[in-house]
PDB file of C-alpha atoms and ligand atoms in Angstrom:
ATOM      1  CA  UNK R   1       0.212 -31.555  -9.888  1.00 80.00           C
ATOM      2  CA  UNK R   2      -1.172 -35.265 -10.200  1.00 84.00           C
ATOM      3  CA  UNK R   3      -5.155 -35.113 -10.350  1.00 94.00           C
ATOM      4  CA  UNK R   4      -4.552 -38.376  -7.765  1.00 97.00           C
ATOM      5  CA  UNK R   5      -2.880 -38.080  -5.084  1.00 98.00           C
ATOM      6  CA  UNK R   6      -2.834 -41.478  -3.291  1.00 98.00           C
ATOM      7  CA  UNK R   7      -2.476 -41.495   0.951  1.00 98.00           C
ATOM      8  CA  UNK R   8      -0.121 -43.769   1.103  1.00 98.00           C
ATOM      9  CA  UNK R   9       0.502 -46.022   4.495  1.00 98.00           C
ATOM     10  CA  UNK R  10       3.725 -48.033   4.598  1.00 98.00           C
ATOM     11  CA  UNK R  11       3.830 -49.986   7.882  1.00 97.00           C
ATOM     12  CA  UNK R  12       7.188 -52.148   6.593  1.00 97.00           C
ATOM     13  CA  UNK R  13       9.978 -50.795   4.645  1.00 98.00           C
ATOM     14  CA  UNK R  14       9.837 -54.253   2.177  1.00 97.00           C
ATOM     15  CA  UNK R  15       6.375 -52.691   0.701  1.00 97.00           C
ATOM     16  CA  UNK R  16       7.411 -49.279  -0.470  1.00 98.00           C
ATOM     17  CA  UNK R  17       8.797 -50.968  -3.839  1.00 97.00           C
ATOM     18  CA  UNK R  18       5.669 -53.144  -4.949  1.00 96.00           C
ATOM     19  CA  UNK R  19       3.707 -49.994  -3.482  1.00 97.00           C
ATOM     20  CA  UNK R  20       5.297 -48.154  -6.144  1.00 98.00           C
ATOM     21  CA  UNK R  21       5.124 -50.484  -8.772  1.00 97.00           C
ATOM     22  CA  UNK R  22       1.713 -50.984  -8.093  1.00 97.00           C
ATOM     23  CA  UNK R  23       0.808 -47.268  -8.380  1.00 97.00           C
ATOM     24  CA  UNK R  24       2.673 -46.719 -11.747  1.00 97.00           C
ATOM     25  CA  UNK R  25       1.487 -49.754 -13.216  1.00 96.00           C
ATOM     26  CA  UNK R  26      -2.194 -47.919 -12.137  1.00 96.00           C
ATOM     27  CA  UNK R  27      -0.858 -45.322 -14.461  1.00 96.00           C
ATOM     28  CA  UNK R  28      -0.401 -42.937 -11.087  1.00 97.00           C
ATOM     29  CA  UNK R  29       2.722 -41.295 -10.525  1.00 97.00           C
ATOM     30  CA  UNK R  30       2.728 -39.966  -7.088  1.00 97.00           C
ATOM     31  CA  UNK R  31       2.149 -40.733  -3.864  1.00 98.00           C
ATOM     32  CA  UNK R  32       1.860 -39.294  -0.569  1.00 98.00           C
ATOM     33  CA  UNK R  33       3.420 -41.951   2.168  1.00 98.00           C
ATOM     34  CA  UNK R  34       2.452 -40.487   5.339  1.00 98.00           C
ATOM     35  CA  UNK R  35       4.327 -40.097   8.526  1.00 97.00           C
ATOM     36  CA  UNK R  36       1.943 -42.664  10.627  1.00 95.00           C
ATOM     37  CA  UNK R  37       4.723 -45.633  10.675  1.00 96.00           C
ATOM     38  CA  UNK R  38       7.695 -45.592  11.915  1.00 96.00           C
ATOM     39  CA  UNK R  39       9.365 -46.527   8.739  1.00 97.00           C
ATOM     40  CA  UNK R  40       7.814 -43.223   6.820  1.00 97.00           C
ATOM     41  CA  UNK R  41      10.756 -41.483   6.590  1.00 97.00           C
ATOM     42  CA  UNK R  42      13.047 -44.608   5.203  1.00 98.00           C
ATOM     43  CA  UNK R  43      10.227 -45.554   2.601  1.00 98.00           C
ATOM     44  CA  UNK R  44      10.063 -41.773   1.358  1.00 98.00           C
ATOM     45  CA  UNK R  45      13.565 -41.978   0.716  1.00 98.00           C
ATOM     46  CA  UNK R  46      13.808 -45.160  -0.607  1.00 98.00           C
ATOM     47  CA  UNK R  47      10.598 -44.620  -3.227  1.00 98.00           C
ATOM     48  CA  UNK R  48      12.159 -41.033  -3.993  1.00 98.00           C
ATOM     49  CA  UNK R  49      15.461 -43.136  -5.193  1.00 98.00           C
ATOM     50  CA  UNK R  50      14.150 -46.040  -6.750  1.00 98.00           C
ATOM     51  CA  UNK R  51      11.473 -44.098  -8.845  1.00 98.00           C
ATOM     52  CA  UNK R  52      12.507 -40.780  -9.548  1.00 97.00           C
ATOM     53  CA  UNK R  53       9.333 -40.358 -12.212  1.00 97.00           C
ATOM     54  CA  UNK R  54       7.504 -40.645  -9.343  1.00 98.00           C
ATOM     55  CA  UNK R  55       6.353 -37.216  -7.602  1.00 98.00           C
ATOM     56  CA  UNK R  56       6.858 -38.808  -4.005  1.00 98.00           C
ATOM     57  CA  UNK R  57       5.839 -36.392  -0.925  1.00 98.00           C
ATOM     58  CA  UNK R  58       5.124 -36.684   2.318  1.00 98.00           C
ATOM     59  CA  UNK R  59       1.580 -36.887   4.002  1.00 98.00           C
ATOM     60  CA  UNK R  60       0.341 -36.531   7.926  1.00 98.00           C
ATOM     61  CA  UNK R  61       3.580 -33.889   8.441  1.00 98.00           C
ATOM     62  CA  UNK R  62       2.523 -32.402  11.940  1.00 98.00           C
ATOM     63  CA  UNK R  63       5.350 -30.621  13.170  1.00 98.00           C
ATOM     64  CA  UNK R  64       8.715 -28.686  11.659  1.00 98.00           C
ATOM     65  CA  UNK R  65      11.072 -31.989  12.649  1.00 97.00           C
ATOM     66  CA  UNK R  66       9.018 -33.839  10.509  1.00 98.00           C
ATOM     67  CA  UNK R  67       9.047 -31.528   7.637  1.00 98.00           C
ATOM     68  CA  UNK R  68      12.653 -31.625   7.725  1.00 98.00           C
ATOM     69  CA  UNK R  69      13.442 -35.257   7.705  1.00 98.00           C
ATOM     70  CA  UNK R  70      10.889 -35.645   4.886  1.00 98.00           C
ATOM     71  CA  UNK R  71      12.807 -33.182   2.815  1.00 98.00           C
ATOM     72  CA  UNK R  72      15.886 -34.583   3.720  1.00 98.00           C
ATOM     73  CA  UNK R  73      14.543 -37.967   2.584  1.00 98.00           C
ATOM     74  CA  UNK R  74      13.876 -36.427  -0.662  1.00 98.00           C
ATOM     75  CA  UNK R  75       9.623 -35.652  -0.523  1.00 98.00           C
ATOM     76  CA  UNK R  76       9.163 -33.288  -3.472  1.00 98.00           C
ATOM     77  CA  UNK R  77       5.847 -31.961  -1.340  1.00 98.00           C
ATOM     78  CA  UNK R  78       4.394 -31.785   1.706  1.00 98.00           C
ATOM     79  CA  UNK R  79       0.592 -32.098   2.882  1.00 98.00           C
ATOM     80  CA  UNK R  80      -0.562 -32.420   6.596  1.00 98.00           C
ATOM     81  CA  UNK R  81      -3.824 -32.830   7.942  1.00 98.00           C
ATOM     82  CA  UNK R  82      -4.512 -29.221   9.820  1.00 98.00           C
ATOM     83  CA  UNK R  83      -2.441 -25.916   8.825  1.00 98.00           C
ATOM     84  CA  UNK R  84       1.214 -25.797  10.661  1.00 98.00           C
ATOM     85  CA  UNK R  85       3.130 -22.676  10.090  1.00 98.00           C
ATOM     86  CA  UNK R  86       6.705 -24.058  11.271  1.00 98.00           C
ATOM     87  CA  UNK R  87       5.580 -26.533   8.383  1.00 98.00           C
ATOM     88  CA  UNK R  88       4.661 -23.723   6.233  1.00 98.00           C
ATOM     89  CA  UNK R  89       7.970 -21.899   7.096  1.00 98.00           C
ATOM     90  CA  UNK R  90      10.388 -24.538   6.509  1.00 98.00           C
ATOM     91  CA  UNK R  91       8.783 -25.768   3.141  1.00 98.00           C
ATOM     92  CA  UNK R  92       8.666 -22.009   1.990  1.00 98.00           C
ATOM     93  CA  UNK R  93      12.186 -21.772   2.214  1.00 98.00           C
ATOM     94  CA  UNK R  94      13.179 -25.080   0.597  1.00 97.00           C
ATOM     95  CA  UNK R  95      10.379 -24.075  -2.505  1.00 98.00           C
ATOM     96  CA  UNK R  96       8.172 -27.088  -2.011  1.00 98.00           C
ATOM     97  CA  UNK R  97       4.678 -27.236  -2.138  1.00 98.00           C
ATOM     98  CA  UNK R  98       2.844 -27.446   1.354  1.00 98.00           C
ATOM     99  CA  UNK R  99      -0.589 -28.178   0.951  1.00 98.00           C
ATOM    100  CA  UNK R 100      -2.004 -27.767   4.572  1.00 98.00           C
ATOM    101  CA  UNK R 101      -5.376 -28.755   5.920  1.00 98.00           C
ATOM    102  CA  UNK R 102      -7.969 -26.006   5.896  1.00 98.00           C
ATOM    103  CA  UNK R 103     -12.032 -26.326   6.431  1.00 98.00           C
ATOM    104  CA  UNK R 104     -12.831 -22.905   8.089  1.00 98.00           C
ATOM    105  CA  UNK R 105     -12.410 -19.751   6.491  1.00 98.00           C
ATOM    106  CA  UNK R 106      -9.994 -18.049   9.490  1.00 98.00           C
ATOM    107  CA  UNK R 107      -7.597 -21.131   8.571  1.00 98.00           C
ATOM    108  CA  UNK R 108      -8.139 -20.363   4.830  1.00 98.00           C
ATOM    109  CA  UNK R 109      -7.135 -16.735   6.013  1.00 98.00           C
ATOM    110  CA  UNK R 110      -3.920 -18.026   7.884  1.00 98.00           C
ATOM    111  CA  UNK R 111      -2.989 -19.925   4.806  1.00 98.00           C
ATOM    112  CA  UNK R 112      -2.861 -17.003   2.275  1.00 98.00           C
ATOM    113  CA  UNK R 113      -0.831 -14.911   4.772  1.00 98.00           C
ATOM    114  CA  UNK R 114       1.696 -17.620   4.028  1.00 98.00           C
ATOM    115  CA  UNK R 115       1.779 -17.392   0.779  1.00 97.00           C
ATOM    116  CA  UNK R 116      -0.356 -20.764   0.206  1.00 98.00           C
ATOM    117  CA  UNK R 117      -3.169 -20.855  -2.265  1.00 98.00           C
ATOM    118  CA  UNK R 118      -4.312 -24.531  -2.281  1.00 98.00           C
ATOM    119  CA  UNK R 119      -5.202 -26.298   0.527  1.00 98.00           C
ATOM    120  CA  UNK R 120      -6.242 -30.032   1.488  1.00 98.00           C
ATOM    121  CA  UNK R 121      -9.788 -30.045   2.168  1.00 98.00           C
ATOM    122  CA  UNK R 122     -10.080 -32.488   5.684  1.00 98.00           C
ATOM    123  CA  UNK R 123     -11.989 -34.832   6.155  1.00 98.00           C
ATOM    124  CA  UNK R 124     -13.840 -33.731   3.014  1.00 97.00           C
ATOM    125  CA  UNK R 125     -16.897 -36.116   3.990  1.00 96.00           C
ATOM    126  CA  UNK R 126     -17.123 -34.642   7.287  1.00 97.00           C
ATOM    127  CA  UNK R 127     -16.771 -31.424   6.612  1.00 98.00           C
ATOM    128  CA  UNK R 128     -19.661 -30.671   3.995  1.00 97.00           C
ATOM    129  CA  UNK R 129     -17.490 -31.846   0.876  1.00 97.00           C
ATOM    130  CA  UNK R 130     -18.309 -30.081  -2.306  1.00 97.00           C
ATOM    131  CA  UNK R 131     -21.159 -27.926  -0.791  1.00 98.00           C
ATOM    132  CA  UNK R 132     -18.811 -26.257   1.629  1.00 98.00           C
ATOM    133  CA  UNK R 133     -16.246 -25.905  -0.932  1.00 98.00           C
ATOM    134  CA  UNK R 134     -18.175 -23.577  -3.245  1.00 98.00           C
ATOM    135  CA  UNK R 135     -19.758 -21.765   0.067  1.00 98.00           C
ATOM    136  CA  UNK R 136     -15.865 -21.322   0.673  1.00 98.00           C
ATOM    137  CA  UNK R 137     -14.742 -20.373  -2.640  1.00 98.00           C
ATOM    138  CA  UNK R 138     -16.978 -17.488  -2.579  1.00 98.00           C
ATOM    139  CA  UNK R 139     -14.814 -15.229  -0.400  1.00 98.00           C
ATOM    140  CA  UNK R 140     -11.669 -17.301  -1.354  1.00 98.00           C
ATOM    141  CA  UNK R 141     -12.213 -17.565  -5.384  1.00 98.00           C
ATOM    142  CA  UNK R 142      -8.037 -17.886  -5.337  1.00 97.00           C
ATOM    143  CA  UNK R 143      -8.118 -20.501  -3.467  1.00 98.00           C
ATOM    144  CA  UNK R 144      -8.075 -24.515  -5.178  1.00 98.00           C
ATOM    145  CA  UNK R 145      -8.867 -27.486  -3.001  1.00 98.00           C
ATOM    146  CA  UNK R 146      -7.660 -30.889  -2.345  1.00 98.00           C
ATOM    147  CA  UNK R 147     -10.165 -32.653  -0.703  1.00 98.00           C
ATOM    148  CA  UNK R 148      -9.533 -35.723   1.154  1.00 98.00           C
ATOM    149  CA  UNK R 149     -10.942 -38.056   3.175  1.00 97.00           C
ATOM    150  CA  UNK R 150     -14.420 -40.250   1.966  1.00 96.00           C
ATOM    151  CA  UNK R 151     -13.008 -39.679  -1.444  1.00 97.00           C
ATOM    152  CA  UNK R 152     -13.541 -43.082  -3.636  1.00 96.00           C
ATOM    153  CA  UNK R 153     -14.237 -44.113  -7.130  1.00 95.00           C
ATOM    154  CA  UNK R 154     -18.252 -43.230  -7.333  1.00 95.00           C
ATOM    155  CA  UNK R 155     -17.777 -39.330  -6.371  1.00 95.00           C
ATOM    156  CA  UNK R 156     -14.211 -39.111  -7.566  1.00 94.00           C
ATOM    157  CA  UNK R 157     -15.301 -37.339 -10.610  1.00 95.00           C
ATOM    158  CA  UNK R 158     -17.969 -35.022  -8.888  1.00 95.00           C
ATOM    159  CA  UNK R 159     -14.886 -33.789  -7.203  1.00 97.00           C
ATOM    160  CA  UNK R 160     -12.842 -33.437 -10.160  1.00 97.00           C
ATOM    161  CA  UNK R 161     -15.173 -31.772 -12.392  1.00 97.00           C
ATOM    162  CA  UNK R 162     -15.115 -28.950 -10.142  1.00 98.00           C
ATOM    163  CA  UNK R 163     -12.143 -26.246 -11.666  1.00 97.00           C
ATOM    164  CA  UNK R 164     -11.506 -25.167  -7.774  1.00 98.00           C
ATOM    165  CA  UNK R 165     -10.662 -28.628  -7.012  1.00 98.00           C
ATOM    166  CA  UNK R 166      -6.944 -29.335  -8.166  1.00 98.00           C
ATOM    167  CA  UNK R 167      -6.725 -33.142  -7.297  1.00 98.00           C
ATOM    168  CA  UNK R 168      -8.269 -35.307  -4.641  1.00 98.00           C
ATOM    169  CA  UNK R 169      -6.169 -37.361  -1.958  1.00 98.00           C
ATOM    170  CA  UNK R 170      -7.213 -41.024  -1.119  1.00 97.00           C
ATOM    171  CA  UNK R 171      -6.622 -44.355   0.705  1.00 97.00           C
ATOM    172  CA  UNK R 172      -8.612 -46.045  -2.219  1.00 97.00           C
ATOM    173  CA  UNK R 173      -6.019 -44.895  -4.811  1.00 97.00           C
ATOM    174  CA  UNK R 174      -3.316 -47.850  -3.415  1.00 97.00           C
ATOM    175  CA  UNK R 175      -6.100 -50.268  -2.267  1.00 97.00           C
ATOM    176  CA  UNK R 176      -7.233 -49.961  -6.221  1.00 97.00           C
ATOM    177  CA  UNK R 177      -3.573 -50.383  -7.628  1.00 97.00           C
ATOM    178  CA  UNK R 178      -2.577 -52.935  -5.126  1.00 97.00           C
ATOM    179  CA  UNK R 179      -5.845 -55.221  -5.947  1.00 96.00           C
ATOM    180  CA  UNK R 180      -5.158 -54.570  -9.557  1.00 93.00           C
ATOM    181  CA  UNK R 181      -1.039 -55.654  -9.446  1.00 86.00           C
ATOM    182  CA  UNK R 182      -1.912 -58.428  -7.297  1.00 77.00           C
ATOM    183  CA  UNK R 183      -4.322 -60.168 -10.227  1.00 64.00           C
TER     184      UNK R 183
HETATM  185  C1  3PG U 201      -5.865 -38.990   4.961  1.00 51.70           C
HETATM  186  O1  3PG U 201      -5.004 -39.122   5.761  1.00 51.70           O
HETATM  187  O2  3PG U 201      -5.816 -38.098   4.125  1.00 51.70           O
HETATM  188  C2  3PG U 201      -7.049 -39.891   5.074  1.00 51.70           C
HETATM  189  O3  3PG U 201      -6.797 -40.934   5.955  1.00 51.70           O
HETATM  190  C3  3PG U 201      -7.486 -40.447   3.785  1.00 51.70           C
HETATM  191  O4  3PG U 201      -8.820 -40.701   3.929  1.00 51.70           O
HETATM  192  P1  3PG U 201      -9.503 -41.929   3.171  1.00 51.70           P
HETATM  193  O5  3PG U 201      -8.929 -43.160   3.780  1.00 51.70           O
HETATM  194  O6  3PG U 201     -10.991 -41.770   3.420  1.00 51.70           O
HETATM  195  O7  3PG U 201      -9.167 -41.822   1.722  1.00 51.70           O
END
Protein backbone atom coordinates (compact mmCIF):
# COMPACT_ATOMS: atom_id res chain seq x y z
CA UNK A 1 0.00 0.00 0.00
CA UNK A 2 0.89 3.75 -0.96
CA UNK A 3 1.93 5.69 2.37
CA UNK A 4 -0.47 8.56 0.46
CA UNK A 5 -3.48 7.94 -0.35
CA UNK A 6 -4.98 11.07 -1.99
CA UNK A 7 -9.18 11.68 -1.66
CA UNK A 8 -9.69 12.36 -4.82
CA UNK A 9 -12.96 14.54 -6.07
CA UNK A 10 -13.65 14.54 -9.81
CA UNK A 11 -16.71 16.72 -10.48
CA UNK A 12 -16.07 16.51 -14.62
CA UNK A 13 -14.91 13.56 -16.45
CA UNK A 14 -12.22 16.04 -18.62
CA UNK A 15 -10.12 16.29 -15.14
CA UNK A 16 -9.47 12.69 -14.28
CA UNK A 17 -6.39 12.74 -16.85
CA UNK A 18 -4.44 15.98 -15.65
CA UNK A 19 -5.65 14.67 -12.09
CA UNK A 20 -3.56 11.81 -12.77
CA UNK A 21 -0.80 13.35 -14.31
CA UNK A 22 -0.65 15.68 -11.69
CA UNK A 23 -0.44 13.02 -8.94
CA UNK A 24 2.37 10.96 -10.67
CA UNK A 25 4.29 13.83 -11.59
CA UNK A 26 3.94 14.44 -7.40
CA UNK A 27 5.70 11.15 -7.41
CA UNK A 28 2.15 9.55 -5.96
CA UNK A 29 0.77 6.65 -7.53
CA UNK A 30 -2.67 6.19 -6.29
CA UNK A 31 -5.61 7.73 -5.75
CA UNK A 32 -8.85 7.30 -4.23
CA UNK A 33 -11.67 9.19 -6.56
CA UNK A 34 -14.63 9.08 -4.49
CA UNK A 35 -18.18 8.36 -5.33
CA UNK A 36 -19.49 12.14 -4.48
CA UNK A 37 -19.95 13.15 -8.39
CA UNK A 38 -21.83 11.79 -10.62
CA UNK A 39 -19.06 11.10 -12.98
CA UNK A 40 -17.09 8.81 -10.17
CA UNK A 41 -17.66 5.78 -11.66
CA UNK A 42 -16.61 6.91 -15.47
CA UNK A 43 -13.37 8.69 -14.07
CA UNK A 44 -12.40 5.41 -12.03
CA UNK A 45 -12.56 3.62 -15.12
CA UNK A 46 -11.10 5.89 -17.27
CA UNK A 47 -7.86 6.64 -14.73
CA UNK A 48 -7.74 2.70 -14.15
CA UNK A 49 -7.17 2.49 -18.20
CA UNK A 50 -5.14 5.30 -18.96
CA UNK A 51 -2.64 4.70 -16.00
CA UNK A 52 -2.44 1.27 -15.13
CA UNK A 53 0.83 2.09 -12.69
CA UNK A 54 -1.51 3.82 -10.92
CA UNK A 55 -3.20 1.90 -7.82
CA UNK A 56 -6.69 3.63 -8.57
CA UNK A 57 -9.62 2.73 -5.94
CA UNK A 58 -12.59 3.95 -5.03
CA UNK A 59 -13.40 6.30 -1.98
CA UNK A 60 -16.96 7.38 -0.18
CA UNK A 61 -18.39 3.58 -1.30
CA UNK A 62 -21.66 3.55 0.91
CA UNK A 63 -23.63 0.82 -0.24
CA UNK A 64 -23.07 -2.84 -2.16
CA UNK A 65 -24.32 -1.15 -5.77
CA UNK A 66 -21.64 1.07 -5.43
CA UNK A 67 -19.03 -1.40 -4.60
CA UNK A 68 -19.92 -3.20 -7.60
CA UNK A 69 -19.82 -0.60 -10.26
CA UNK A 70 -16.47 0.54 -8.80
CA UNK A 71 -15.08 -2.90 -9.32
CA UNK A 72 -16.55 -3.18 -12.49
CA UNK A 73 -14.89 0.12 -13.43
CA UNK A 74 -11.70 -1.41 -12.51
CA UNK A 75 -10.93 0.21 -8.58
CA UNK A 76 -8.14 -2.07 -7.34
CA UNK A 77 -9.55 -1.03 -3.56
CA UNK A 78 -12.19 0.15 -1.82
CA UNK A 79 -12.45 2.63 1.30
CA UNK A 80 -15.77 4.19 2.63
CA UNK A 81 -16.30 6.50 5.28
CA UNK A 82 -18.24 4.21 8.12
CA UNK A 83 -17.98 0.19 8.09
CA UNK A 84 -20.61 -1.48 5.44
CA UNK A 85 -20.72 -5.19 5.50
CA UNK A 86 -22.58 -5.70 1.99
CA UNK A 87 -19.33 -3.59 1.11
CA UNK A 88 -17.24 -5.84 3.09
CA UNK A 89 -18.97 -8.93 1.51
CA UNK A 90 -18.75 -8.12 -2.01
CA UNK A 91 -15.03 -6.88 -1.88
CA UNK A 92 -14.16 -10.16 0.12
CA UNK A 93 -15.20 -12.16 -2.61
CA UNK A 94 -13.61 -10.23 -5.49
CA UNK A 95 -10.03 -10.18 -3.10
CA UNK A 96 -9.79 -6.42 -2.88
CA UNK A 97 -8.86 -4.49 -0.12
CA UNK A 98 -11.82 -2.70 1.80
CA UNK A 99 -10.59 -0.37 4.15
CA UNK A 100 -13.82 0.71 6.08
CA UNK A 101 -14.29 3.55 8.50
CA UNK A 102 -13.88 2.62 12.14
CA UNK A 103 -13.45 5.12 15.38
CA UNK A 104 -15.13 3.01 18.17
CA UNK A 105 -13.91 -0.13 19.33
CA UNK A 106 -17.50 -2.25 18.73
CA UNK A 107 -16.92 -1.12 14.93
CA UNK A 108 -13.22 -2.17 15.23
CA UNK A 109 -14.87 -5.49 16.59
CA UNK A 110 -17.32 -5.76 13.52
CA UNK A 111 -14.40 -5.24 11.25
CA UNK A 112 -12.19 -8.21 12.38
CA UNK A 113 -15.23 -10.55 12.24
CA UNK A 114 -14.88 -9.76 8.56
CA UNK A 115 -11.76 -10.60 8.13
CA UNK A 116 -10.47 -6.79 7.94
CA UNK A 117 -7.42 -5.69 9.82
CA UNK A 118 -6.88 -2.04 8.73
CA UNK A 119 -9.27 0.41 8.90
CA UNK A 120 -9.69 4.24 7.84
CA UNK A 121 -9.55 6.24 10.84
CA UNK A 122 -12.71 9.08 10.26
CA UNK A 123 -12.56 12.11 10.60
CA UNK A 124 -9.17 11.59 12.26
CA UNK A 125 -9.25 15.35 13.60
CA UNK A 126 -12.51 14.86 15.09
CA UNK A 127 -12.17 11.88 16.48
CA UNK A 128 -9.03 12.28 18.87
CA UNK A 129 -6.41 11.54 15.97
CA UNK A 130 -3.26 9.91 17.14
CA UNK A 131 -4.24 9.90 20.90
CA UNK A 132 -7.25 7.73 20.25
CA UNK A 133 -5.37 5.62 17.96
CA UNK A 134 -2.86 4.26 20.48
CA UNK A 135 -5.85 4.21 23.28
CA UNK A 136 -7.36 1.91 20.42
CA UNK A 137 -4.47 -0.09 19.53
CA UNK A 138 -4.23 -1.30 22.96
CA UNK A 139 -7.01 -3.90 22.76
CA UNK A 140 -6.64 -4.01 18.89
CA UNK A 141 -2.58 -4.26 18.59
CA UNK A 142 -3.56 -6.17 14.99
CA UNK A 143 -5.16 -3.61 13.90
CA UNK A 144 -3.21 -0.62 11.39
CA UNK A 145 -4.92 2.67 10.73
CA UNK A 146 -5.58 4.98 7.96
CA UNK A 147 -6.48 8.07 9.28
CA UNK A 148 -8.20 10.63 7.35
CA UNK A 149 -9.67 13.69 7.52
CA UNK A 150 -7.54 17.11 8.98
CA UNK A 151 -4.59 15.26 7.62
CA UNK A 152 -2.09 17.96 5.85
CA UNK A 153 1.53 18.53 5.33
CA UNK A 154 2.58 19.87 9.08
CA UNK A 155 1.25 16.56 10.99
CA UNK A 156 1.58 14.28 8.01
CA UNK A 157 4.65 12.81 9.42
CA UNK A 158 3.42 12.61 13.15
CA UNK A 159 0.99 10.28 11.55
CA UNK A 160 3.37 8.37 9.63
CA UNK A 161 5.94 7.79 12.12
CA UNK A 162 3.54 5.84 13.97
CA UNK A 163 4.14 1.75 12.80
CA UNK A 164 0.14 1.24 13.45
CA UNK A 165 -0.54 3.81 10.97
CA UNK A 166 -0.21 2.23 7.35
CA UNK A 167 -0.82 5.44 5.20
CA UNK A 168 -2.89 8.55 5.67
CA UNK A 169 -5.82 9.65 3.22
CA UNK A 170 -6.13 13.39 2.18
CA UNK A 171 -7.79 16.19 0.13
CA UNK A 172 -4.37 18.09 0.39
CA UNK A 173 -2.53 15.30 -1.49
CA UNK A 174 -4.28 16.59 -5.13
CA UNK A 175 -4.58 20.27 -4.01
CA UNK A 176 -0.51 19.88 -3.50
CA UNK A 177 0.06 18.05 -6.95
CA UNK A 178 -2.41 20.11 -8.80
CA UNK A 179 -0.70 23.57 -7.51
CA UNK A 180 2.60 22.00 -8.25
CA UNK A 181 1.64 20.75 -12.21
CA UNK A 182 -0.05 23.92 -12.71
CA UNK A 183 3.48 26.08 -12.13
C1 LIG B 1 -12.49 12.13 3.11
O1 LIG B 1 -13.45 11.94 2.45
O2 LIG B 1 -11.75 11.21 3.43
C2 LIG B 1 -12.26 13.52 3.60
O3 LIG B 1 -13.10 14.42 2.95
C3 LIG B 1 -10.87 13.97 3.46
O4 LIG B 1 -10.69 14.91 4.43
P1 LIG B 1 -9.71 16.15 4.20
O5 LIG B 1 -10.34 16.98 3.14
O6 LIG B 1 -9.62 16.84 5.55
O7 LIG B 1 -8.38 15.61 3.77
Amino acid sequence: MEQLIPVVVIKQIGDTERYMQALLHSGVNCAEITFRTDCAEQAIELAARQFPQMEIGAGTVINGDQARRALAAGAKFIVSPGLSEEVAFICAQKNIPYYPGCVTPTEIMKAISLGIHTVKFFPANVYGGLAAMKALSAPFPQIKFIPTGGVNRENLNEFLSWEKVAAVGGSFIMEEALKSWQK
